[in-house]
Coordinates of C-alpha atoms in Angstrom, one line a residue:
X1 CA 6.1 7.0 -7.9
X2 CA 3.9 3.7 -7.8
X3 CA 0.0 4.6 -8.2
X4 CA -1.8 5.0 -5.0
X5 CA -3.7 1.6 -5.1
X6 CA -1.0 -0.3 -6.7
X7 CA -0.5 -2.6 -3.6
X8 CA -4.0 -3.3 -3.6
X9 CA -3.9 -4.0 -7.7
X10 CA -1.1 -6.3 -7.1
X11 CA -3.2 -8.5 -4.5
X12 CA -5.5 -9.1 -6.3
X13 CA -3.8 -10.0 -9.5
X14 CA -1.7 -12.8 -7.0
X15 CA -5.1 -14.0 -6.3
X16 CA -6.5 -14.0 -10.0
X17 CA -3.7 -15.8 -11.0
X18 CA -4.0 -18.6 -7.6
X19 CA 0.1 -17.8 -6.9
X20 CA -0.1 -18.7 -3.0
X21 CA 1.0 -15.4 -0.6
X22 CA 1.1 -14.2 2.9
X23 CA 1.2 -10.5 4.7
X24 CA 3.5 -10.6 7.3
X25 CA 3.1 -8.7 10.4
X26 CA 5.5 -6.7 10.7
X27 CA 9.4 -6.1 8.5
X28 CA 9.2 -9.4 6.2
X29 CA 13.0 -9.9 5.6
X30 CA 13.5 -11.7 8.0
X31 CA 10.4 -13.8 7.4
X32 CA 11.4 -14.1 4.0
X33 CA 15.0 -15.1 4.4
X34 CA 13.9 -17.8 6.8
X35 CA 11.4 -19.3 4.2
X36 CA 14.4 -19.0 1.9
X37 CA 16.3 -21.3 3.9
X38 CA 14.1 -23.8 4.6
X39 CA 12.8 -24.1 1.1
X40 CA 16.2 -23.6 -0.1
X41 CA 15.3 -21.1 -2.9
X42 CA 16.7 -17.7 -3.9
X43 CA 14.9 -14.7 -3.1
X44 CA 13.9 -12.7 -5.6
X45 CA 13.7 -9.0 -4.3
X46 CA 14.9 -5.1 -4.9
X47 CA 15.7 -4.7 -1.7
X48 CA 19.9 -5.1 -1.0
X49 CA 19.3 -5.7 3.0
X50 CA 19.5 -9.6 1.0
X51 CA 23.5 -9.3 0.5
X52 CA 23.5 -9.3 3.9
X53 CA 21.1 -12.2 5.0
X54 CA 22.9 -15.7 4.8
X55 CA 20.4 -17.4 2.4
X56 CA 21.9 -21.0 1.5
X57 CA 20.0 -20.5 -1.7
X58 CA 21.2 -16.7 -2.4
X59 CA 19.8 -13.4 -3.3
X60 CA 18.7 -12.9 -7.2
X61 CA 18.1 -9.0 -7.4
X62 CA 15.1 -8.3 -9.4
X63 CA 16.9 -5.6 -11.5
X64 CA 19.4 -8.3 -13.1
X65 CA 16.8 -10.7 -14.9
X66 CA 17.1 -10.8 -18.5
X67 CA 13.4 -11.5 -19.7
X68 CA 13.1 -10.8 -23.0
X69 CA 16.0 -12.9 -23.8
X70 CA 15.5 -16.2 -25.8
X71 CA 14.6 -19.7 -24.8
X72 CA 13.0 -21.3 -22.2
X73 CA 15.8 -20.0 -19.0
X74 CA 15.5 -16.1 -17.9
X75 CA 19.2 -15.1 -17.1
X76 CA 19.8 -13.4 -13.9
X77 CA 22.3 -13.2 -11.5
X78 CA 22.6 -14.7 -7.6
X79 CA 24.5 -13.4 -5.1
X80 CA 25.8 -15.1 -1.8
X81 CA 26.8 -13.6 1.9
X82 CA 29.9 -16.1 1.9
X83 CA 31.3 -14.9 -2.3
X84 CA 30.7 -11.3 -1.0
X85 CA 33.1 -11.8 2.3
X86 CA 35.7 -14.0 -0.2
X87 CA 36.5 -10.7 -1.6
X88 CA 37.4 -9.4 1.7
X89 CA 40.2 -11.5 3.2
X90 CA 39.8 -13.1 6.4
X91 CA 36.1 -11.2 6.5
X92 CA 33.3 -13.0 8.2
X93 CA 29.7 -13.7 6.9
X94 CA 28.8 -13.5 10.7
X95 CA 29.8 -9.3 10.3
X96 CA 27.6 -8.5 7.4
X97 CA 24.6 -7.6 10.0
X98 CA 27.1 -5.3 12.1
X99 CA 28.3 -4.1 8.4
X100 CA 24.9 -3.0 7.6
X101 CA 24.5 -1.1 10.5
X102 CA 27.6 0.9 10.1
X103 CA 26.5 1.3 6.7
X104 CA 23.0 3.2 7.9
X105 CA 19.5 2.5 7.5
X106 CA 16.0 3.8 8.9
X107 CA 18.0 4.0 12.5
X108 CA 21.4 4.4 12.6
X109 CA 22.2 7.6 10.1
X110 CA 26.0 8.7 9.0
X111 CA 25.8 11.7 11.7
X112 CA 25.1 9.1 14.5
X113 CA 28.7 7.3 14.2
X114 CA 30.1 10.1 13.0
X115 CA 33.0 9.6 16.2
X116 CA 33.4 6.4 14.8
X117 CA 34.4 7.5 11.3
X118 CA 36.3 10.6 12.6
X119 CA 39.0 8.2 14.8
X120 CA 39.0 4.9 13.1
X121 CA 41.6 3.9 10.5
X122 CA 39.4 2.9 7.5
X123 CA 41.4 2.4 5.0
X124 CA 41.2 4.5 1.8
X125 CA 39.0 2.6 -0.9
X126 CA 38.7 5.5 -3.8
X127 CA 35.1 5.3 -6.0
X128 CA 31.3 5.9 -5.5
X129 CA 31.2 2.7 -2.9
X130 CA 34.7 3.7 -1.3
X131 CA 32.9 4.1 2.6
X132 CA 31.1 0.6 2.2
X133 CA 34.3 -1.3 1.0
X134 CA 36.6 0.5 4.2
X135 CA 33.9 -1.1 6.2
X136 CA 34.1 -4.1 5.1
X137 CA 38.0 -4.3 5.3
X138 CA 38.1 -3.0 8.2
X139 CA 35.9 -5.4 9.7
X140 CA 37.8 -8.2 8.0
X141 CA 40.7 -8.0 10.9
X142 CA 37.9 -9.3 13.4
X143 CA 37.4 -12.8 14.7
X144 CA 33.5 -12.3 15.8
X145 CA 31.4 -9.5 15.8
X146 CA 31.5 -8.6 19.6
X147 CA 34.6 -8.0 19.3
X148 CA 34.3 -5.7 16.2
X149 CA 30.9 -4.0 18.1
X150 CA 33.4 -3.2 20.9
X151 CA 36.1 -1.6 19.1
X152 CA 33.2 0.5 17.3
X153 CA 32.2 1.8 20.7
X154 CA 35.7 2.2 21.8
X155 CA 35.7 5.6 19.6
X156 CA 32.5 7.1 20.8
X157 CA 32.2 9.2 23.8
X158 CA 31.6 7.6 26.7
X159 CA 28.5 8.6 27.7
X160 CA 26.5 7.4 24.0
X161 CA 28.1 4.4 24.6
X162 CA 25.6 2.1 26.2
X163 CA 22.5 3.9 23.9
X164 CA 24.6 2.8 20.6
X165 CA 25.4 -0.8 21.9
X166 CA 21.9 -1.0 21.8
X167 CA 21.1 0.4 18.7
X168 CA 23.4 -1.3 17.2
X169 CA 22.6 -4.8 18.7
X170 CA 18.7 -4.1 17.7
X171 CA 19.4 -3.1 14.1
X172 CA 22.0 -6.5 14.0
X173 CA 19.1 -8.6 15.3
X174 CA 16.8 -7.6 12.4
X175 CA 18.8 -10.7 10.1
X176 CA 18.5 -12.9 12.3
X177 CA 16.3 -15.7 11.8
X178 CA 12.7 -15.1 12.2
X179 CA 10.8 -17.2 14.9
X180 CA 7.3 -16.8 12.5
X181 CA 7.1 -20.1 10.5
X182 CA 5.9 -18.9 7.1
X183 CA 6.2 -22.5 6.1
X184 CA 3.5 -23.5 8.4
X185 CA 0.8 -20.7 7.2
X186 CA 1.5 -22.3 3.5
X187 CA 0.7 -25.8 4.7
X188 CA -2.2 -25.4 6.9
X189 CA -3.1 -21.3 6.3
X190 CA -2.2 -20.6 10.1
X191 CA 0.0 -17.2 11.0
X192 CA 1.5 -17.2 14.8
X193 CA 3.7 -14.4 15.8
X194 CA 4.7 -13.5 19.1
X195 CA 4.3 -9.7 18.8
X196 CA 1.0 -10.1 17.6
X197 CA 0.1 -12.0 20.6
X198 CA 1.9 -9.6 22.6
X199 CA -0.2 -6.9 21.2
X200 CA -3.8 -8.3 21.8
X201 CA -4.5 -8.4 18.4
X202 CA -7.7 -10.4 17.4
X203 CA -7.5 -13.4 16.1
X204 CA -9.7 -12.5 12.8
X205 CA -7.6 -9.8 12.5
X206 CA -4.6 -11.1 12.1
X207 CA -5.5 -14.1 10.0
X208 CA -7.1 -11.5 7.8
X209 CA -4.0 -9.4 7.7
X210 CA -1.8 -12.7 6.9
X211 CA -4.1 -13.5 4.0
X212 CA -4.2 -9.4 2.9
X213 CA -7.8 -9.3 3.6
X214 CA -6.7 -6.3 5.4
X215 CA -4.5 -3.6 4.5
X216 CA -1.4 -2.8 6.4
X217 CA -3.0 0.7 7.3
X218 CA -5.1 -1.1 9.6
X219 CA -2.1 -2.8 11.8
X220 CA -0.5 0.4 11.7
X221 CA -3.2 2.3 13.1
X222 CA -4.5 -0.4 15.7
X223 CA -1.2 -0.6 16.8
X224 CA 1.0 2.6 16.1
X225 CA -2.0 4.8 15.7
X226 CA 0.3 6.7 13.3
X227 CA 0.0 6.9 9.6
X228 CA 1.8 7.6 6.6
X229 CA -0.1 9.1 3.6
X230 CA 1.5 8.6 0.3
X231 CA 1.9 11.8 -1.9
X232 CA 0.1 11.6 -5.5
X233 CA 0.7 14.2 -8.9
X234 CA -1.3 16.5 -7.1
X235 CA -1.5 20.2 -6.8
X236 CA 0.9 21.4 -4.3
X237 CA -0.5 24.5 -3.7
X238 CA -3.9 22.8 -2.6
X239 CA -4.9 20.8 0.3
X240 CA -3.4 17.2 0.0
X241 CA -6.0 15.3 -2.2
X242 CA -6.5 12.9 1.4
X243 CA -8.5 15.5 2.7
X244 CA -11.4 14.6 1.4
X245 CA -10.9 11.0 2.7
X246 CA -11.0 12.0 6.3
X247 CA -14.5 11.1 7.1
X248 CA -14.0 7.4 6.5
X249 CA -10.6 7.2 7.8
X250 CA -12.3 8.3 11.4
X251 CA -14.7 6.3 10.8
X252 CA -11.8 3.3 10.5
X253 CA -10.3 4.7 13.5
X254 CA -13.2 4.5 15.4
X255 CA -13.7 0.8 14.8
X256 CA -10.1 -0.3 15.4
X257 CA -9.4 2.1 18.6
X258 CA -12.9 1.6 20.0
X259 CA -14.6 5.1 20.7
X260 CA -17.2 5.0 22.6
X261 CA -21.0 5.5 20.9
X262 CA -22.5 8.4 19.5
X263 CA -20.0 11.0 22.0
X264 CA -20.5 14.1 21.2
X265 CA -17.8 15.9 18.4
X266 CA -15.7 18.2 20.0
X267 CA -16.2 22.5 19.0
X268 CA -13.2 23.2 16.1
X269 CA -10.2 23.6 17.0
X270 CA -10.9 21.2 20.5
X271 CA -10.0 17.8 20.8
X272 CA -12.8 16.0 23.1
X273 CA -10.5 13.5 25.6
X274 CA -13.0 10.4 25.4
X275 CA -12.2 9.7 21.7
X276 CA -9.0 8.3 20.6
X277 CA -6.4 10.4 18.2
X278 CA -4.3 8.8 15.4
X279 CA -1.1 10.6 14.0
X280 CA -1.2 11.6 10.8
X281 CA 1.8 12.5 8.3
X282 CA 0.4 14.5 5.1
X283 CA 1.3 16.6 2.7
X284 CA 1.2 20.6 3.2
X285 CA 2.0 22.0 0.0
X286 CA 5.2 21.1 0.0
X287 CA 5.9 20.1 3.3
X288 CA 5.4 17.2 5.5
X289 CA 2.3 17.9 8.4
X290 CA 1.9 15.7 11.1
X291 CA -1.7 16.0 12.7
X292 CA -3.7 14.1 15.4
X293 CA -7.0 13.4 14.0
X294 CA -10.0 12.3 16.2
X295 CA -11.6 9.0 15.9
X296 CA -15.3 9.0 15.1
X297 CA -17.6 7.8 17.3
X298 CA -19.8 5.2 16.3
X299 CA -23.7 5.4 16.2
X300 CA -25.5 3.9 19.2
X301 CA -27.9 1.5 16.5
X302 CA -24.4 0.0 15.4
X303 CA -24.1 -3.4 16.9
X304 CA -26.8 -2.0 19.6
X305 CA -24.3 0.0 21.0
X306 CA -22.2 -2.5 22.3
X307 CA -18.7 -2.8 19.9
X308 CA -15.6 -4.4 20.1
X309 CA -13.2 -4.9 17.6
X310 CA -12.8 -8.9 18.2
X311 CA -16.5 -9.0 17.9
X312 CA -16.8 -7.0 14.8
X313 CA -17.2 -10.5 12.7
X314 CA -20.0 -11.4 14.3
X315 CA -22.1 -8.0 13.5
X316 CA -25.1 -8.9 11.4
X317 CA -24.4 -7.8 7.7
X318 CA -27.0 -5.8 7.4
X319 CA -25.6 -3.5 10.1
X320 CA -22.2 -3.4 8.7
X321 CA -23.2 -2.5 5.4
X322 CA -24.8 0.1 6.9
X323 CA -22.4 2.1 8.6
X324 CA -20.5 1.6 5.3
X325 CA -22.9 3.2 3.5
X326 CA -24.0 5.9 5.8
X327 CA -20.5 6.7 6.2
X328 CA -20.1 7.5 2.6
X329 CA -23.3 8.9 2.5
X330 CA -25.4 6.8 0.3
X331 CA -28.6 4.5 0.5
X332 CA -28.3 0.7 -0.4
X333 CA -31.5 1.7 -2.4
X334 CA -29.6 3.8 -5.4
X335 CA -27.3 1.4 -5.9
X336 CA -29.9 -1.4 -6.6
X337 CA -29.4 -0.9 -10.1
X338 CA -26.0 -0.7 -10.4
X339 CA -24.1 -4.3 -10.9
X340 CA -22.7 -5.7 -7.2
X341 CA -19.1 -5.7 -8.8
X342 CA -19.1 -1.7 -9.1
X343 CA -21.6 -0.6 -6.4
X344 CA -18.8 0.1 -4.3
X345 CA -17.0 2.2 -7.0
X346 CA -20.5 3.9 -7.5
X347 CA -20.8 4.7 -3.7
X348 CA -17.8 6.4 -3.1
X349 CA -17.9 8.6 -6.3
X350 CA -21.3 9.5 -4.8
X351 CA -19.2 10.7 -1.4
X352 CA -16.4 12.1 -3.8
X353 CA -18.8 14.5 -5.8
X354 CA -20.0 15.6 -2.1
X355 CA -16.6 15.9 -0.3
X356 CA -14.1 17.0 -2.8
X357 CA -12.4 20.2 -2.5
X358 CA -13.0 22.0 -5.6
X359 CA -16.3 20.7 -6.5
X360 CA -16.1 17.8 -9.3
X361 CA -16.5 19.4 -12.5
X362 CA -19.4 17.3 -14.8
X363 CA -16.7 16.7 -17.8
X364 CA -14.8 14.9 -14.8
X365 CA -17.2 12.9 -13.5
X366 CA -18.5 12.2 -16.9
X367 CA -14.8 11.0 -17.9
X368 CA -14.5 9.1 -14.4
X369 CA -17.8 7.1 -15.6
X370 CA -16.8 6.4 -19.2
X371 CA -13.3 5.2 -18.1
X372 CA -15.0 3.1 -15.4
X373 CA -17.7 1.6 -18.6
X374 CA -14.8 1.3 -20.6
X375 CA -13.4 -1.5 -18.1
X376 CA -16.8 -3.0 -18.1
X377 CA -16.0 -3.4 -22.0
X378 CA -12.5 -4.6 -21.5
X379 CA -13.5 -7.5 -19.0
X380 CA -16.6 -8.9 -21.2
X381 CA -14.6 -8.9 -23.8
X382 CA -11.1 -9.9 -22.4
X383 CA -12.1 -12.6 -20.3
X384 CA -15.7 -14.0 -21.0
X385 CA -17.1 -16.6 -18.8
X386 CA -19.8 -18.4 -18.3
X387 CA -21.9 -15.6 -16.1
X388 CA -20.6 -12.6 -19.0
X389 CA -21.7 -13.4 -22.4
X390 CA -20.1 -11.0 -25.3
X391 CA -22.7 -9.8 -27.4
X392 CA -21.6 -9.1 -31.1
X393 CA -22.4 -5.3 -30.6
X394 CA -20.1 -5.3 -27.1
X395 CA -17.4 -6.3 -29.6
X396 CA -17.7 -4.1 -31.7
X397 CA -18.3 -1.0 -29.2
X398 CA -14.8 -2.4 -28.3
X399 CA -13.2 -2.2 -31.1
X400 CA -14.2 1.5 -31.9
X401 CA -13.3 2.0 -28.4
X402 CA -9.8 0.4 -29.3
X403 CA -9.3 3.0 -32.0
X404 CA -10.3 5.8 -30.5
X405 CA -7.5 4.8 -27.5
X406 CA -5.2 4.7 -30.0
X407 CA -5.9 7.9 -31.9
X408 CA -6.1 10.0 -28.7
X409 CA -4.2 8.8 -26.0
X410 CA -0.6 10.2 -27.8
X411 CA -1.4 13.8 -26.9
X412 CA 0.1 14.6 -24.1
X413 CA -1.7 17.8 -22.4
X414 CA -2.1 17.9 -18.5
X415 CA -5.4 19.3 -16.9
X416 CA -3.0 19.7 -13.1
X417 CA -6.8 21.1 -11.5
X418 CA -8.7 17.3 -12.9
X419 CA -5.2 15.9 -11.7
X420 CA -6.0 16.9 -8.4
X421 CA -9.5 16.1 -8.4
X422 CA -8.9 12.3 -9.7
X423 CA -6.4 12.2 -7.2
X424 CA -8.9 12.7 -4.6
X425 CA -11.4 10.2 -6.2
X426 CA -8.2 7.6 -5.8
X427 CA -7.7 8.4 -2.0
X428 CA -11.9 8.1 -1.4
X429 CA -11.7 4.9 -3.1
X430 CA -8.4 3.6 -1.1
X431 CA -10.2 4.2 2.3
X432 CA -13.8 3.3 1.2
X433 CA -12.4 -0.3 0.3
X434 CA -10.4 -0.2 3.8
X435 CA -13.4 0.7 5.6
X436 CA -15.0 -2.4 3.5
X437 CA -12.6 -4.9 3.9
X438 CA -12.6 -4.4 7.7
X439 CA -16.6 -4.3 7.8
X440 CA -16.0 -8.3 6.4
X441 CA -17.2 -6.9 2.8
X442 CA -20.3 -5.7 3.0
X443 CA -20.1 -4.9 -0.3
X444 CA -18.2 -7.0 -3.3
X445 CA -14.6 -6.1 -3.7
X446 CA -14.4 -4.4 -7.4
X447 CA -11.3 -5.4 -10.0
X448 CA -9.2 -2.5 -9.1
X449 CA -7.1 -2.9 -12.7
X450 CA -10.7 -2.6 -14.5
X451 CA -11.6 0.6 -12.4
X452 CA -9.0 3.1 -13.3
X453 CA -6.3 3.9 -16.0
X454 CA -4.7 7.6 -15.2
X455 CA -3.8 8.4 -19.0
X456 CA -7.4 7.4 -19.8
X457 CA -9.3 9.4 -17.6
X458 CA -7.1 11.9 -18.4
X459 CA -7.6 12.1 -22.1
X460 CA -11.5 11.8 -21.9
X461 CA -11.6 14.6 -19.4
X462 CA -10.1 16.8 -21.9
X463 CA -11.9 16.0 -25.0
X464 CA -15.3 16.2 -23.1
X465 CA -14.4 19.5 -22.9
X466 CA -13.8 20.3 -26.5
X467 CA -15.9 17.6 -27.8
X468 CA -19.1 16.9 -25.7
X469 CA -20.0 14.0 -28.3
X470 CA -17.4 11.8 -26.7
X471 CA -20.1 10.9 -23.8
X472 CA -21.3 8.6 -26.9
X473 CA -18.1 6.1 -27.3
X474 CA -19.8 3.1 -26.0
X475 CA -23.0 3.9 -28.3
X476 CA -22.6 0.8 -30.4
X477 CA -23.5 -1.4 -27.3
X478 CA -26.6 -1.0 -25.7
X479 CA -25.7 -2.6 -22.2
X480 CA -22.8 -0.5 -21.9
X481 CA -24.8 2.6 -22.8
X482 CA -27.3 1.4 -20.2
X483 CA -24.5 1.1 -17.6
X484 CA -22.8 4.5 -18.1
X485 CA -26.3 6.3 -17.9
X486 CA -27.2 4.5 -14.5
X487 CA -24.2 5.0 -13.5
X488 CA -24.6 8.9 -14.0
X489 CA -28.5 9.2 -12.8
X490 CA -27.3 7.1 -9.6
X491 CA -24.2 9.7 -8.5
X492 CA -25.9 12.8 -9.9
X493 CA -29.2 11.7 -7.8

């Protein structure tokens, strides 16, 4: 189970380290496969939908590099479409796509061709992939996939036919080659795609989305307006930790759906008909809820009334960063002390301690702000630059720091109530740097890897508990002590 914001930690480590990338659209395969083939290179992926693509260059599954091994080559293996079919007779490459679709995917499950499997002669392959190799054979005694396609049908009812064709067809189109020329966004930064035009989408948007600017919650919602929310280590028995995130994501909804100005919120339990709804899929203790949630509407002084999303750039940013803040309910005014870097971080702790469900306990938000110094620390003293100088007593707070860490972090108790409450601070932060990154970034974008270490936050929560005196780890430094206490007077103000 990846960390919530582990996408977003992964951009911006790309971008820290200048390795060139792009967001596509939409499903990236075949984006990536095409790339593939015109640069000639492997791909490098977990994802085995590669066996199937014909990539002149092959597919290098992720799992099957052999880093720590010795000199300057990593060992790895590469697979190619045409090797795979050599084990298979007379088999095709050009049936691979037809092959994965029999196989199954997000589409097409086992019970859907179950006619298929019922009447056909597959021949009898014994072991744990005995199903995918009768496939293959069996496909093997076809010249072309039409013909293979039609004697697939040939064993369904009549009447599903035509629906399965298509099916079929659709799920064999997604390895074809992609029209999008990735090639072209690395040489000059520009990202056409047909369904994007098709779809009206602005052009800031998309060029934002292409560079990851903006998250892939945003196309979803503009144009699915249907939204997955992951599941954390939360507590099952309460609410799902993205409750308390619902303001700002209606507040994102709002801007991408365009509700109309300050309409009035509809009585619980009513949906009002001006304002847009989203689909929303979220945990229910240990079920899956979908629910259509309301977009907010915006207030009339925003962009004086008159909003559209293609015109959203062009808001002054004084007004954007304040329907950013007013959303998460603080003034620009309290965070004045607070270095530009983490005034973000400091904002939506501020909406946390006000919208979490239980209320924040103080050893938590105490252990939230040490952890949150204690990145401060790391970066001054992990990566000093020219605007950052390391002061001997930062060093040394950071040292002490060090052995604490190391002293502590081995016990292994689990707070599930502090789970659940960090949890919610995670999903806050995921939408309040959403809403950010689509208000053009009113507010600087904080280091997401320097913001928040589970295991650590964890471990300081409990001592606090047991040993208030911990609130003093960073006492060696007096800039860090400075920090953590206007951190605490700004969110407990």
């Amino acid at each position: 189970l990846a960390p919530l914001l582990a996408r977003e930690t992964f951009v911006q480590a790309l971008r820290r380290l200048g390795v060139p990338f792009v967001q596509s659209f939409g499903e990236a395969d075949r984006e990536i496969a095409t790339l593939a083939n015109s640069w000639g290179c492997p791909v490098l992926s977990l994802d085995s939908d590669f066996c199937v693509f014909d990539l002149a260059g092959g597919y290098c599954p992720l799992p099957h590099f052999h880093w720590e091994a010795a000199g300057p080559f990593v060992p790895a293996r590469c697979f190619w479409a045409e090797r795979l079919c050599g084990h298979f007779g007379r088999l095709h490459k050009g049936m691979l796509p037809l092959f994965a679709a029999l196989s199954g995917n997000d589409f097409v499950g086992p019970a859907f061709l179950q006619g298929f499997f019922s009447k056909a002669r597959l021949p009898a392959c014994p072991g744990s992939h005995g199903r995918l190799q009768a496939i293959l054979t069996w496909l093997s005694q076809f010249a072309e996939p039409a013909e293979a396609l039609e004697n697939v049908l040939k064993h369904l009812k009549e009447h599903r036919r035509e629906e399965v064709r298509e099916i079929l067809r659709a799920c064999m189109e997604d390895y074809a080659p992609s029209d999008v020329s990735l090639e072209e966004f690395f040489e000059s930064g520009k990202y056409e795609c047909e369904e994007a035009r098709e779809a009206a989408v602005p052009r800031w948007v998309l060029d934002a989305l292409a560079k990851a600017e903006l998250a892939p919650f945003i196309i979803n919602t503009l144009l699915l307006r249907s939204i997955f929310l992951r599941v954390q280590v939360e507590n099952m028995q309460r609410p799902s930790a993205h409750s308390a995130a619902l303001p700002i994501r209606q507040v994102i909804y709002g801007l991408l759906l365009g509700a109309p100005e300050n309409t009035e919120p509809a009585s619980p339990g009513q949906q009002n008909p001006e304002l847009p709804v989203v689909c929303e899929f979220d945990r229910c203790q240990n079920a899956i809820k979908k629910t259509f949630v309301q977009a907010a509407s915006l207030p009339t002084d925003f962009c004086d009334g008159h909003f559209s999303l293609d015109k959203l750039t062009e808001v002054p940013m004084s007004c954007r960063q304040k329907l950013l803040l007013e959303t998460l309910g603080v003034k620009m005014s309290f965070l004045e002390s607070i270095p530009s870097h983490l005034q973000l971080p400091a904002a939506v702790t501020c909406y946390w301690l006000r919208c979490s469900e239980p209320k924040v306990k103080l050893h938590q938000l105490k252990a939230l702000l040490l952890m949150i110094v204690s990145g401060e620390l790391q970066r001054i003293n992990d990566e000093p630059d020219s605007t950052v100088s390391c002061a001997e007593e930062d060093s040394m707070a950071y040292n002490e720091f060090l052995k604490w860490k190391e002293k502590n972090l081995q016990n292994n108790d689990f707070d599930l109530d502090a789970a659940h409450s960090f949890c919610q601070w995670q999903c806050c932060l995921q939408m309040g740097l959403y809403l950010n990154q689509l208000l053009c970034t009113p507010l600087s974008e904080p280091d997401i890897s320097r913001l928040y270490t589970g295991t650590l936050v964890h471990r300081l929560c409990q001592e606090l508990k047991s040993i208030p005196s911990v609130e003093n780890l960073f006492i060696l430094s007096p800039k860090m002590t400075q920090l953590y206490l206007g951190l605490l007077k700004t969110v407990e103000s």
